[in-house]
mmCIF file of C-alpha atoms in Angstrom:
data_model
loop_
_atom_site.group_PDB
_atom_site.id
_atom_site.type_symbol
_atom_site.label_atom_id
_atom_site.label_comp_id
_atom_site.label_asym_id
_atom_site.label_seq_id
_atom_site.Cartn_x
_atom_site.Cartn_y
_atom_site.Cartn_z
ATOM 1 C CA MET A 760 105.105 105.243 51.602
ATOM 2 C CA THR A 761 102.821 103.722 48.109
ATOM 3 C CA ARG A 762 105.060 103.142 45.277
ATOM 4 C CA ALA A 763 104.513 102.604 41.705
ATOM 5 C CA PHE A 764 106.274 100.879 38.933
ATOM 6 C CA TRP A 765 105.396 100.196 34.979
ATOM 7 C CA ALA A 766 107.116 97.782 32.494
ATOM 8 C CA PRO A 767 105.883 97.635 29.078
ATOM 9 C CA GLY A 768 104.798 94.924 27.129
ATOM 10 C CA ARG A 769 106.582 94.711 23.313
ATOM 11 C CA VAL A 770 105.769 94.155 19.955
ATOM 12 C CA ASN A 771 108.717 92.630 17.477
ATOM 13 C CA LEU A 772 109.096 94.680 14.448
ATOM 14 C CA ILE A 773 111.431 91.966 13.009
ATOM 15 C CA GLY A 774 113.626 89.125 13.986
ATOM 16 C CA GLU A 775 111.537 86.409 14.846
ATOM 17 C CA HIS A 776 112.689 83.051 16.737
ATOM 18 C CA THR A 777 116.350 84.357 16.486
ATOM 19 C CA ASP A 778 116.988 85.512 19.753
ATOM 20 C CA TYR A 779 117.553 82.083 21.070
ATOM 21 C CA THR A 780 120.217 81.355 18.571
ATOM 22 C CA GLY A 781 122.417 84.722 19.385
ATOM 23 C CA GLY A 782 120.833 86.368 16.622
ATOM 24 C CA LEU A 783 119.562 89.895 15.682
ATOM 25 C CA VAL A 784 115.736 91.378 17.285
ATOM 26 C CA LEU A 785 114.250 94.742 16.316
ATOM 27 C CA PRO A 786 111.491 95.123 19.045
ATOM 28 C CA ALA A 787 109.985 98.207 20.273
ATOM 29 C CA ALA A 788 108.436 98.305 24.091
ATOM 30 C CA LEU A 789 104.440 99.657 23.791
ATOM 31 C CA GLU A 790 102.183 101.994 25.812
ATOM 32 C CA LEU A 791 100.711 98.828 27.157
ATOM 33 C CA GLY A 792 101.928 97.383 30.218
ATOM 34 C CA VAL A 793 102.115 96.058 33.601
ATOM 35 C CA ARG A 794 101.806 98.434 36.713
ATOM 36 C CA VAL A 795 102.936 97.036 40.509
ATOM 37 C CA GLU A 796 101.618 99.431 43.183
ATOM 38 C CA GLY A 797 102.164 99.206 46.804
ATOM 39 C CA VAL A 798 104.538 99.500 49.846
ATOM 40 C CA ALA A 799 107.623 97.716 51.139
ATOM 41 C CA SER A 800 107.033 94.719 53.407
ATOM 42 C CA GLU A 801 108.003 91.645 55.601
ATOM 43 C CA GLY A 802 106.834 89.437 52.631
ATOM 44 C CA ILE A 803 105.558 89.713 49.490
ATOM 45 C CA ARG A 804 101.744 89.877 49.101
ATOM 46 C CA LEU A 805 100.150 90.860 45.479
ATOM 47 C CA ALA A 806 96.456 91.131 44.189
ATOM 48 C CA SER A 807 95.915 90.958 40.814
ATOM 49 C CA ASP A 808 92.954 93.057 38.672
ATOM 50 C CA HIS A 809 93.038 89.877 36.193
ATOM 51 C CA GLU A 810 93.145 87.069 38.828
ATOM 52 C CA GLU A 811 91.329 85.585 41.861
ATOM 53 C CA GLU A 812 94.431 84.671 43.495
ATOM 54 C CA THR A 813 96.478 86.742 45.675
ATOM 55 C CA VAL A 814 100.251 85.580 45.878
ATOM 56 C CA GLU A 815 101.753 85.506 49.679
ATOM 57 C CA LEU A 816 105.396 84.612 49.538
ATOM 58 C CA SER A 817 108.603 85.212 51.595
ATOM 59 C CA PRO A 818 110.745 87.605 50.264
ATOM 60 C CA ASN A 819 113.332 85.180 48.400
ATOM 61 C CA GLY A 820 110.325 83.306 46.763
ATOM 62 C CA GLY A 821 109.068 79.963 47.332
ATOM 63 C CA ASP A 822 106.255 77.851 46.026
ATOM 64 C CA ALA A 823 103.633 79.248 44.010
ATOM 65 C CA SER A 824 100.941 78.437 41.157
ATOM 66 C CA GLY A 825 99.446 80.131 38.388
ATOM 67 C CA TRP A 826 100.736 83.561 37.886
ATOM 68 C CA GLY A 827 102.389 83.693 41.441
ATOM 69 C CA ARG A 828 104.824 81.206 39.907
ATOM 70 C CA PHE A 829 106.354 84.115 38.016
ATOM 71 C CA VAL A 830 106.434 86.293 40.983
ATOM 72 C CA ALA A 831 107.990 83.474 43.159
ATOM 73 C CA ALA A 832 110.369 83.263 40.368
ATOM 74 C CA VAL A 833 111.661 86.442 39.924
ATOM 75 C CA ALA A 834 112.237 86.606 43.610
ATOM 76 C CA ALA A 835 114.514 83.484 43.651
ATOM 77 C CA GLU A 836 116.494 84.928 40.737
ATOM 78 C CA LEU A 837 116.739 88.036 42.635
ATOM 79 C CA ASP A 838 117.877 86.602 45.893
ATOM 80 C CA ARG A 839 120.373 84.588 44.014
ATOM 81 C CA LEU A 840 121.889 88.030 43.248
ATOM 82 C CA GLY A 841 122.302 89.185 46.670
ATOM 83 C CA ARG A 842 119.034 91.499 47.055
ATOM 84 C CA PRO A 843 118.509 92.149 50.480
ATOM 85 C CA PRO A 844 115.225 90.175 51.814
ATOM 86 C CA VAL A 845 112.584 93.071 51.449
ATOM 87 C CA GLY A 846 109.045 92.294 50.454
ATOM 88 C CA PHE A 847 106.127 94.203 48.930
ATOM 89 C CA GLU A 848 102.659 94.571 49.544
ATOM 90 C CA GLY A 849 100.351 95.840 46.799
ATOM 91 C CA ARG A 850 98.536 95.064 43.494
ATOM 92 C CA VAL A 851 99.483 94.302 39.821
ATOM 93 C CA SER A 852 97.147 95.910 37.254
ATOM 94 C CA SER A 853 97.918 95.663 33.259
ATOM 95 C CA ASN A 854 96.238 96.619 29.957
ATOM 96 C CA LEU A 855 97.939 94.242 28.254
ATOM 97 C CA PRO A 856 96.057 91.237 26.655
ATOM 98 C CA ILE A 857 97.098 87.923 27.816
ATOM 99 C CA GLY A 858 98.132 85.232 25.246
ATOM 100 C CA ALA A 859 98.648 87.876 22.420
ATOM 101 C CA GLY A 860 102.226 87.499 21.847
ATOM 102 C CA LEU A 861 102.960 91.088 23.195
ATOM 103 C CA SER A 862 105.115 89.656 26.300
ATOM 104 C CA SER A 863 102.613 90.208 28.917
ATOM 105 C CA SER A 864 104.687 87.766 31.402
ATOM 106 C CA ALA A 865 108.014 89.457 30.468
ATOM 107 C CA ALA A 866 106.094 92.652 31.654
ATOM 108 C CA LEU A 867 104.736 91.221 34.642
ATOM 109 C CA GLU A 868 108.475 89.674 35.527
ATOM 110 C CA VAL A 869 110.229 93.135 34.729
ATOM 111 C CA GLY A 870 107.488 95.126 36.901
ATOM 112 C CA VAL A 871 107.958 92.797 39.625
ATOM 113 C CA ALA A 872 111.546 92.749 39.594
ATOM 114 C CA THR A 873 111.790 96.699 39.354
ATOM 115 C CA ALA A 874 109.643 97.097 42.429
ATOM 116 C CA LEU A 875 111.623 94.599 44.392
ATOM 117 C CA CYS A 876 114.937 96.134 43.560
ATOM 118 C CA ALA A 877 113.576 99.551 44.427
ATOM 119 C CA VAL A 878 112.349 98.736 47.515
ATOM 120 C CA ALA A 879 115.330 96.860 48.813
ATOM 121 C CA GLU A 880 117.301 99.482 47.696
ATOM 122 C CA PHE A 881 119.220 97.375 45.223
ATOM 123 C CA PRO A 882 121.006 98.678 42.501
ATOM 124 C CA ILE A 883 121.211 96.569 39.525
ATOM 125 C CA GLU A 884 122.344 96.920 35.490
ATOM 126 C CA PRO A 885 119.340 97.188 33.216
ATOM 127 C CA MET A 886 120.367 94.280 31.211
ATOM 128 C CA GLU A 887 121.307 92.056 34.488
ATOM 129 C CA LEU A 888 117.515 92.709 35.570
ATOM 130 C CA ALA A 889 116.344 91.703 32.338
ATOM 131 C CA LEU A 890 118.656 88.548 32.475
ATOM 132 C CA ALA A 891 117.304 87.819 35.892
ATOM 133 C CA ALA A 892 113.757 88.134 34.648
ATOM 134 C CA GLN A 893 114.621 86.092 31.640
ATOM 135 C CA ARG A 894 116.172 83.258 33.842
ATOM 136 C CA ALA A 895 113.009 83.744 36.056
ATOM 137 C CA GLU A 896 110.619 82.853 33.032
ATOM 138 C CA HIS A 897 112.627 79.303 32.530
ATOM 139 C CA ARG A 898 112.091 78.636 36.128
ATOM 140 C CA ALA A 899 108.420 79.612 36.363
ATOM 141 C CA VAL A 900 107.085 77.588 32.883
ATOM 142 C CA GLY A 901 110.195 75.850 31.918
ATOM 143 C CA VAL A 902 110.373 77.474 28.493
ATOM 144 C CA PRO A 903 113.710 78.056 26.987
ATOM 145 C CA SER A 904 112.739 81.646 25.910
ATOM 146 C CA GLY A 905 115.385 84.092 24.458
ATOM 147 C CA ILE A 906 116.182 87.121 26.166
ATOM 148 C CA MET A 907 114.370 89.829 23.889
ATOM 149 C CA ASP A 908 111.097 90.078 25.381
ATOM 150 C CA GLN A 909 112.763 91.077 28.879
ATOM 151 C CA ALA A 910 115.449 93.469 27.388
ATOM 152 C CA VAL A 911 113.102 95.277 25.575
ATOM 153 C CA SER A 912 110.907 96.003 28.565
ATOM 154 C CA VAL A 913 114.034 97.401 30.286
ATOM 155 C CA LEU A 914 115.508 99.348 27.551
ATOM 156 C CA GLY A 915 112.615 100.724 25.403
ATOM 157 C CA VAL A 916 113.092 103.892 23.998
ATOM 158 C CA ALA A 917 110.316 106.369 23.304
ATOM 159 C CA ASP A 918 110.043 106.713 19.444
ATOM 160 C CA HIS A 919 112.620 103.881 18.885
ATOM 161 C CA ALA A 920 112.959 100.171 18.071
ATOM 162 C CA ILE A 921 116.175 98.455 20.045
ATOM 163 C CA LEU A 922 118.184 96.499 17.624
ATOM 164 C CA LEU A 923 119.843 93.884 20.105
ATOM 165 C CA ASP A 924 122.476 91.584 19.567
ATOM 166 C CA THR A 925 121.249 88.519 21.713
ATOM 167 C CA ALA A 926 124.688 87.087 21.578
ATOM 168 C CA SER A 927 126.743 90.063 23.013
ATOM 169 C CA LEU A 928 123.499 91.818 24.348
ATOM 170 C CA GLU A 929 125.106 95.152 22.498
ATOM 171 C CA TYR A 930 122.256 97.186 21.602
ATOM 172 C CA ARG A 931 121.108 100.535 20.327
ATOM 173 C CA ALA A 932 118.214 102.618 19.377
ATOM 174 C CA ILE A 933 116.696 102.936 16.115
ATOM 175 C CA PRO A 934 114.361 105.935 15.523
ATOM 176 C CA LEU A 935 111.143 105.117 14.274
ATOM 177 C CA PRO A 936 109.555 107.303 11.448
ATOM 178 C CA PRO A 937 107.397 110.008 12.866
ATOM 179 C CA ALA A 938 104.846 109.588 10.062
ATOM 180 C CA LEU A 939 104.122 105.839 10.617
ATOM 181 C CA ALA A 940 102.534 104.345 14.132
ATOM 182 C CA LEU A 941 102.293 100.930 15.442
ATOM 183 C CA VAL A 942 99.077 99.227 14.676
ATOM 184 C CA ILE A 943 98.598 95.797 16.865
ATOM 185 C CA VAL A 944 95.632 93.557 15.953
ATOM 186 C CA ASP A 945 95.193 90.420 18.293
ATOM 187 C CA SER A 946 93.497 87.710 16.495
ATOM 188 C CA GLY A 947 92.209 86.477 19.367
ATOM 189 C CA VAL A 948 93.641 83.146 19.059
ATOM 190 C CA ARG A 949 95.340 82.461 22.483
ATOM 191 C CA HIS A 950 98.405 80.701 23.019
ATOM 192 C CA ARG A 951 100.902 79.813 25.637
ATOM 193 C CA LEU A 952 104.055 79.189 25.205
ATOM 194 C CA GLU A 953 104.548 76.222 27.227
ATOM 195 C CA GLU A 954 101.562 74.466 25.672
ATOM 196 C CA SER A 955 102.637 75.662 22.224
ATOM 197 C CA GLY A 956 104.943 73.943 19.327
ATOM 198 C CA TYR A 957 107.786 76.780 20.984
ATOM 199 C CA ALA A 958 110.050 74.416 22.405
ATOM 200 C CA VAL A 959 109.354 71.835 19.432
ATOM 201 C CA ARG A 960 110.423 74.462 16.993
ATOM 202 C CA ARG A 961 113.757 75.497 19.217
ATOM 203 C CA ARG A 962 114.925 71.699 19.312
ATOM 204 C CA GLU A 963 114.344 71.628 15.338
ATOM 205 C CA LEU A 964 116.255 74.106 15.010
ATOM 206 C CA GLU A 965 119.310 73.707 16.881
ATOM 207 C CA ASP A 966 119.496 70.197 15.474
ATOM 208 C CA ALA A 967 119.661 71.976 12.468
ATOM 209 C CA LEU A 968 122.131 74.243 13.416
ATOM 210 C CA VAL A 969 124.837 71.548 13.690
ATOM 211 C CA VAL A 970 126.047 72.056 10.084
ATOM 212 C CA LEU A 971 126.607 75.621 10.586
ATOM 213 C CA GLY A 972 130.116 73.987 12.566
ATOM 214 C CA GLY A 973 129.695 76.627 15.442
ATOM 215 C CA ARG A 974 128.923 79.580 13.187
ATOM 216 C CA ARG A 975 125.523 81.589 14.892
ATOM 217 C CA PRO A 976 123.094 82.033 12.125
ATOM 218 C CA ALA A 977 123.278 85.667 12.325
ATOM 219 C CA ASP A 978 126.784 85.227 10.454
ATOM 220 C CA VAL A 979 125.658 83.096 7.998
ATOM 221 C CA GLU A 980 124.599 84.867 4.538
ATOM 222 C CA PRO A 981 121.430 83.366 2.829
ATOM 223 C CA HIS A 982 123.389 82.564 -0.046
ATOM 224 C CA GLU A 983 124.848 79.827 1.936
ATOM 225 C CA ILE A 984 122.133 78.028 2.983
ATOM 226 C CA ALA A 985 121.971 75.652 0.017
ATOM 227 C CA GLU A 986 125.256 73.987 0.452
ATOM 228 C CA LEU A 987 124.825 74.099 4.093
ATOM 229 C CA ALA A 988 121.607 72.604 4.405
ATOM 230 C CA ALA A 989 122.498 69.726 1.779
ATOM 231 C CA GLY A 990 122.600 67.096 4.706
ATOM 232 C CA LEU A 991 119.658 68.216 6.366
ATOM 233 C CA ASP A 992 115.892 66.618 5.874
ATOM 234 C CA PRO A 993 113.402 69.220 4.476
ATOM 235 C CA VAL A 994 111.972 70.587 8.307
ATOM 236 C CA GLY A 995 115.806 71.238 9.227
ATOM 237 C CA GLU A 996 116.212 73.030 5.924
ATOM 238 C CA ARG A 997 113.308 75.075 6.594
ATOM 239 C CA ARG A 998 113.926 75.928 10.313
ATOM 240 C CA LEU A 999 117.748 76.979 8.919
ATOM 241 C CA ARG A 1000 116.629 79.063 5.955
ATOM 242 C CA HIS A 1001 114.032 80.475 8.361
ATOM 243 C CA VAL A 1002 116.437 81.694 11.088
ATOM 244 C CA VAL A 1003 119.384 82.761 8.382
ATOM 245 C CA THR A 1004 116.704 85.129 6.237
ATOM 246 C CA GLU A 1005 115.353 86.476 9.002
ATOM 247 C CA ASN A 1006 118.579 88.093 10.775
ATOM 248 C CA ALA A 1007 119.359 89.369 7.499
ATOM 249 C CA ARG A 1008 115.964 90.972 7.229
ATOM 250 C CA VAL A 1009 116.302 92.865 10.558
ATOM 251 C CA ARG A 1010 119.931 94.367 8.863
ATOM 252 C CA GLU A 1011 117.441 95.614 5.900
ATOM 253 C CA VAL A 1012 115.021 97.008 8.017
ATOM 254 C CA VAL A 1013 117.267 98.815 10.054
ATOM 255 C CA SER A 1014 118.692 100.129 7.027
ATOM 256 C CA VAL A 1015 115.697 101.036 5.355
ATOM 257 C CA LEU A 1016 114.411 102.905 8.634
ATOM 258 C CA THR A 1017 117.494 104.789 9.227
ATOM 259 C CA GLU A 1018 117.542 106.083 5.448
ATOM 260 C CA THR A 1019 115.729 109.283 4.221
ATOM 261 C CA PRO A 1020 113.333 109.475 2.261
ATOM 262 C CA LEU A 1021 111.794 106.443 3.887
ATOM 263 C CA ASP A 1022 111.351 103.644 1.305
ATOM 264 C CA ALA A 1023 107.847 102.657 2.553
ATOM 265 C CA ALA A 1024 107.537 99.985 -0.469
ATOM 266 C CA ARG A 1025 110.833 98.000 0.338
ATOM 267 C CA LEU A 1026 109.795 97.989 4.121
ATOM 268 C CA GLY A 1027 106.080 96.484 3.290
ATOM 269 C CA GLU A 1028 108.427 93.862 1.057
ATOM 270 C CA VAL A 1029 110.603 93.025 3.825
ATOM 271 C CA PHE A 1030 107.821 92.715 6.333
ATOM 272 C CA ARG A 1031 105.766 90.416 3.843
ATOM 273 C CA GLU A 1032 108.698 88.072 3.062
ATOM 274 C CA GLY A 1033 109.098 88.002 6.757
ATOM 275 C CA HIS A 1034 105.841 86.825 7.734
ATOM 276 C CA GLU A 1035 105.862 84.172 4.737
ATOM 277 C CA SER A 1036 109.223 83.018 6.210
ATOM 278 C CA LEU A 1037 107.234 82.217 9.534
ATOM 279 C CA ARG A 1038 104.209 80.642 7.779
ATOM 280 C CA ARG A 1039 105.906 78.518 5.474
ATOM 281 C CA ASP A 1040 109.563 78.002 6.965
ATOM 282 C CA PHE A 1041 108.889 77.916 10.785
ATOM 283 C CA GLU A 1042 105.747 77.137 10.674
ATOM 284 C CA VAL A 1043 104.262 79.240 13.514
ATOM 285 C CA SER A 1044 101.467 81.320 11.782
ATOM 286 C CA THR A 1045 97.643 80.537 11.902
ATOM 287 C CA PRO A 1046 95.163 81.089 9.269
ATOM 288 C CA GLU A 1047 93.868 83.951 11.059
ATOM 289 C CA LEU A 1048 97.074 85.493 11.472
ATOM 290 C CA ASP A 1049 97.734 85.366 7.624
ATOM 291 C CA LEU A 1050 94.223 86.685 7.420
ATOM 292 C CA LEU A 1051 94.829 89.531 9.408
ATOM 293 C CA VAL A 1052 98.165 90.478 7.522
ATOM 294 C CA ASP A 1053 95.975 90.193 4.045
ATOM 295 C CA LEU A 1054 93.670 92.801 5.396
ATOM 296 C CA ALA A 1055 95.981 95.010 6.721
ATOM 297 C CA TYR A 1056 97.951 95.687 3.556
ATOM 298 C CA GLY A 1057 94.257 95.625 1.988
ATOM 299 C CA ALA A 1058 93.516 98.400 3.938
ATOM 300 C CA GLY A 1059 96.574 100.571 3.219
ATOM 301 C CA ALA A 1060 99.146 99.584 5.857
ATOM 302 C CA VAL A 1061 102.673 100.438 4.936
ATOM 303 C CA ALA A 1062 104.046 96.790 6.179
ATOM 304 C CA ALA A 1063 102.276 93.892 8.423
ATOM 305 C CA ARG A 1064 103.515 90.468 9.743
ATOM 306 C CA MET A 1065 102.341 88.056 12.747
ATOM 307 C CA THR A 1066 104.954 89.162 15.575
ATOM 308 C CA GLY A 1067 105.554 86.875 18.537
ATOM 309 C CA GLY A 1068 106.176 83.435 18.869
ATOM 310 C CA GLY A 1069 103.369 82.243 16.984
ATOM 311 C CA PHE A 1070 100.417 79.766 17.102
ATOM 312 C CA GLY A 1071 98.210 82.658 18.103
ATOM 313 C CA GLY A 1072 98.776 86.054 19.221
ATOM 314 C CA SER A 1073 98.779 89.307 16.990
ATOM 315 C CA ILE A 1074 99.958 90.910 13.892
ATOM 316 C CA LEU A 1075 101.704 94.125 13.490
ATOM 317 C CA ALA A 1076 100.841 96.518 10.754
ATOM 318 C CA LEU A 1077 102.960 99.781 10.409
ATOM 319 C CA ALA A 1078 100.293 102.271 8.995
ATOM 320 C CA GLU A 1079 100.774 106.579 8.095
ATOM 321 C CA HIS A 1080 100.306 108.012 11.425
ATOM 322 C CA ASP A 1081 97.142 110.059 9.959
ATOM 323 C CA ARG A 1082 95.514 106.991 8.879
ATOM 324 C CA ALA A 1083 96.139 104.463 11.514
ATOM 325 C CA HIS A 1084 93.046 104.412 13.323
ATOM 326 C CA GLU A 1085 91.233 103.849 9.923
ATOM 327 C CA VAL A 1086 93.110 101.177 9.079
ATOM 328 C CA ALA A 1087 92.676 99.458 12.050
ATOM 329 C CA ASP A 1088 89.142 99.889 12.233
ATOM 330 C CA GLU A 1089 88.887 98.449 8.868
ATOM 331 C CA ILE A 1090 90.793 95.263 9.517
ATOM 332 C CA VAL A 1091 88.751 94.792 12.604
ATOM 333 C CA ALA A 1092 85.410 95.291 10.395
ATOM 334 C CA ALA A 1093 86.474 92.678 8.307
ATOM 335 C CA TYR A 1094 87.745 90.431 11.137
ATOM 336 C CA PRO A 1095 85.374 90.965 14.049
ATOM 337 C CA ALA A 1096 87.041 88.498 16.288
ATOM 338 C CA GLY A 1097 89.935 90.764 16.308
ATOM 339 C CA THR A 1098 90.964 93.828 18.502
ATOM 340 C CA ALA A 1099 93.011 96.646 17.298
ATOM 341 C CA ARG A 1100 94.828 99.006 19.038
ATOM 342 C CA VAL A 1101 97.188 102.063 17.744
ATOM 343 C CA SER A 1102 100.528 102.740 20.090
ATOM 344 C CA ALA A 1103 103.619 104.321 19.548
ATOM 345 C CA ALA A 1104 106.645 103.181 20.832
ATOM 346 C CA ALA A 1105 107.411 103.584 24.350
ATOM 347 C CA GLY A 1106 110.212 104.118 27.238
ATOM 348 C CA GLY A 1107 111.064 100.986 29.102
ATOM 349 C CA ALA A 1108 110.583 100.149 33.056
ATOM 350 C CA ARG A 1109 110.251 102.545 35.363
ATOM 351 C CA GLU A 1110 109.190 104.152 39.093
ATOM 352 C CA LEU A 1111 106.279 106.234 38.231
ATOM 353 C CA GLU A 1112 105.100 109.247 40.692
ATOM 354 C CA VAL A 1113 102.051 108.802 42.724
ATOM 355 C CA ALA A 1114 99.787 111.003 43.580
ATOM 356 C CA ALA A 1115 99.813 112.183 47.259
#
């Protein structure tokens, strides 16, 4: 019997480069994602609509190259958890742009994991699945990424963002104002985390966090930064300032989103502050992303900032629902290399109905 599974990509509203320090994040699952369709089999055999290589593996993983590294790593991590050795033969398709900062790799990992668990009748708690997919990312490409991408791909709720404490793994759904739509604009500047400065930034931040004496940045108040950073070099001070203030911005955005009426002006200010922090203090933005943020505000977006790990990828703009497509078109008209998509916040990974 053919079965199909879906795992969404994500856009992060606020809380960038905080998840690997036990901080707060506020992502939302997208209507864009990865579909895994096929049947149970003795081994794993997956073709892709976007890759020439067909992945062929044993049910517990094995050696693979290219996109197959993610499939192999997922199978190996689930094998460690005791998943029965049932394979899957089928096809992977996606409408998520690769390298656009929308977590295409996490969606692939979660989609494959969801399929492999289902055909093996191996029940697994949502967060446990997300953690297995995160470990698979580490195994596949050696990037020390946080839990945010995989978690929201599993936990997404339609019309909500997910406030996640990446230290305790506690989370709750935050309703998004129905008057606002998500506008994602891909800069066309491609990045791969394992080839970007992501790992360098993480090391720089970890070096700076020594001055906190074991406290996590999410528990430090912004007014403490100057005193704590006194012994750091300028780079360490900037990295520390970003992560402390970014956690504070997550809390403020949640506060704004849950108040009635919506303070749209303040929401725009906090997003702008977040982008400037990523540009100046964490130094992961690019001229293209900076331009797109300016164009978004110029087109009438309520809020805008870069989203994802940086070094390329996309921006997120929040626009009035009735004007979202107009805002998207105006941005792309001024930046023809970009591609804009309007989306609502979507649900998380799940099995789909397949027409008979």
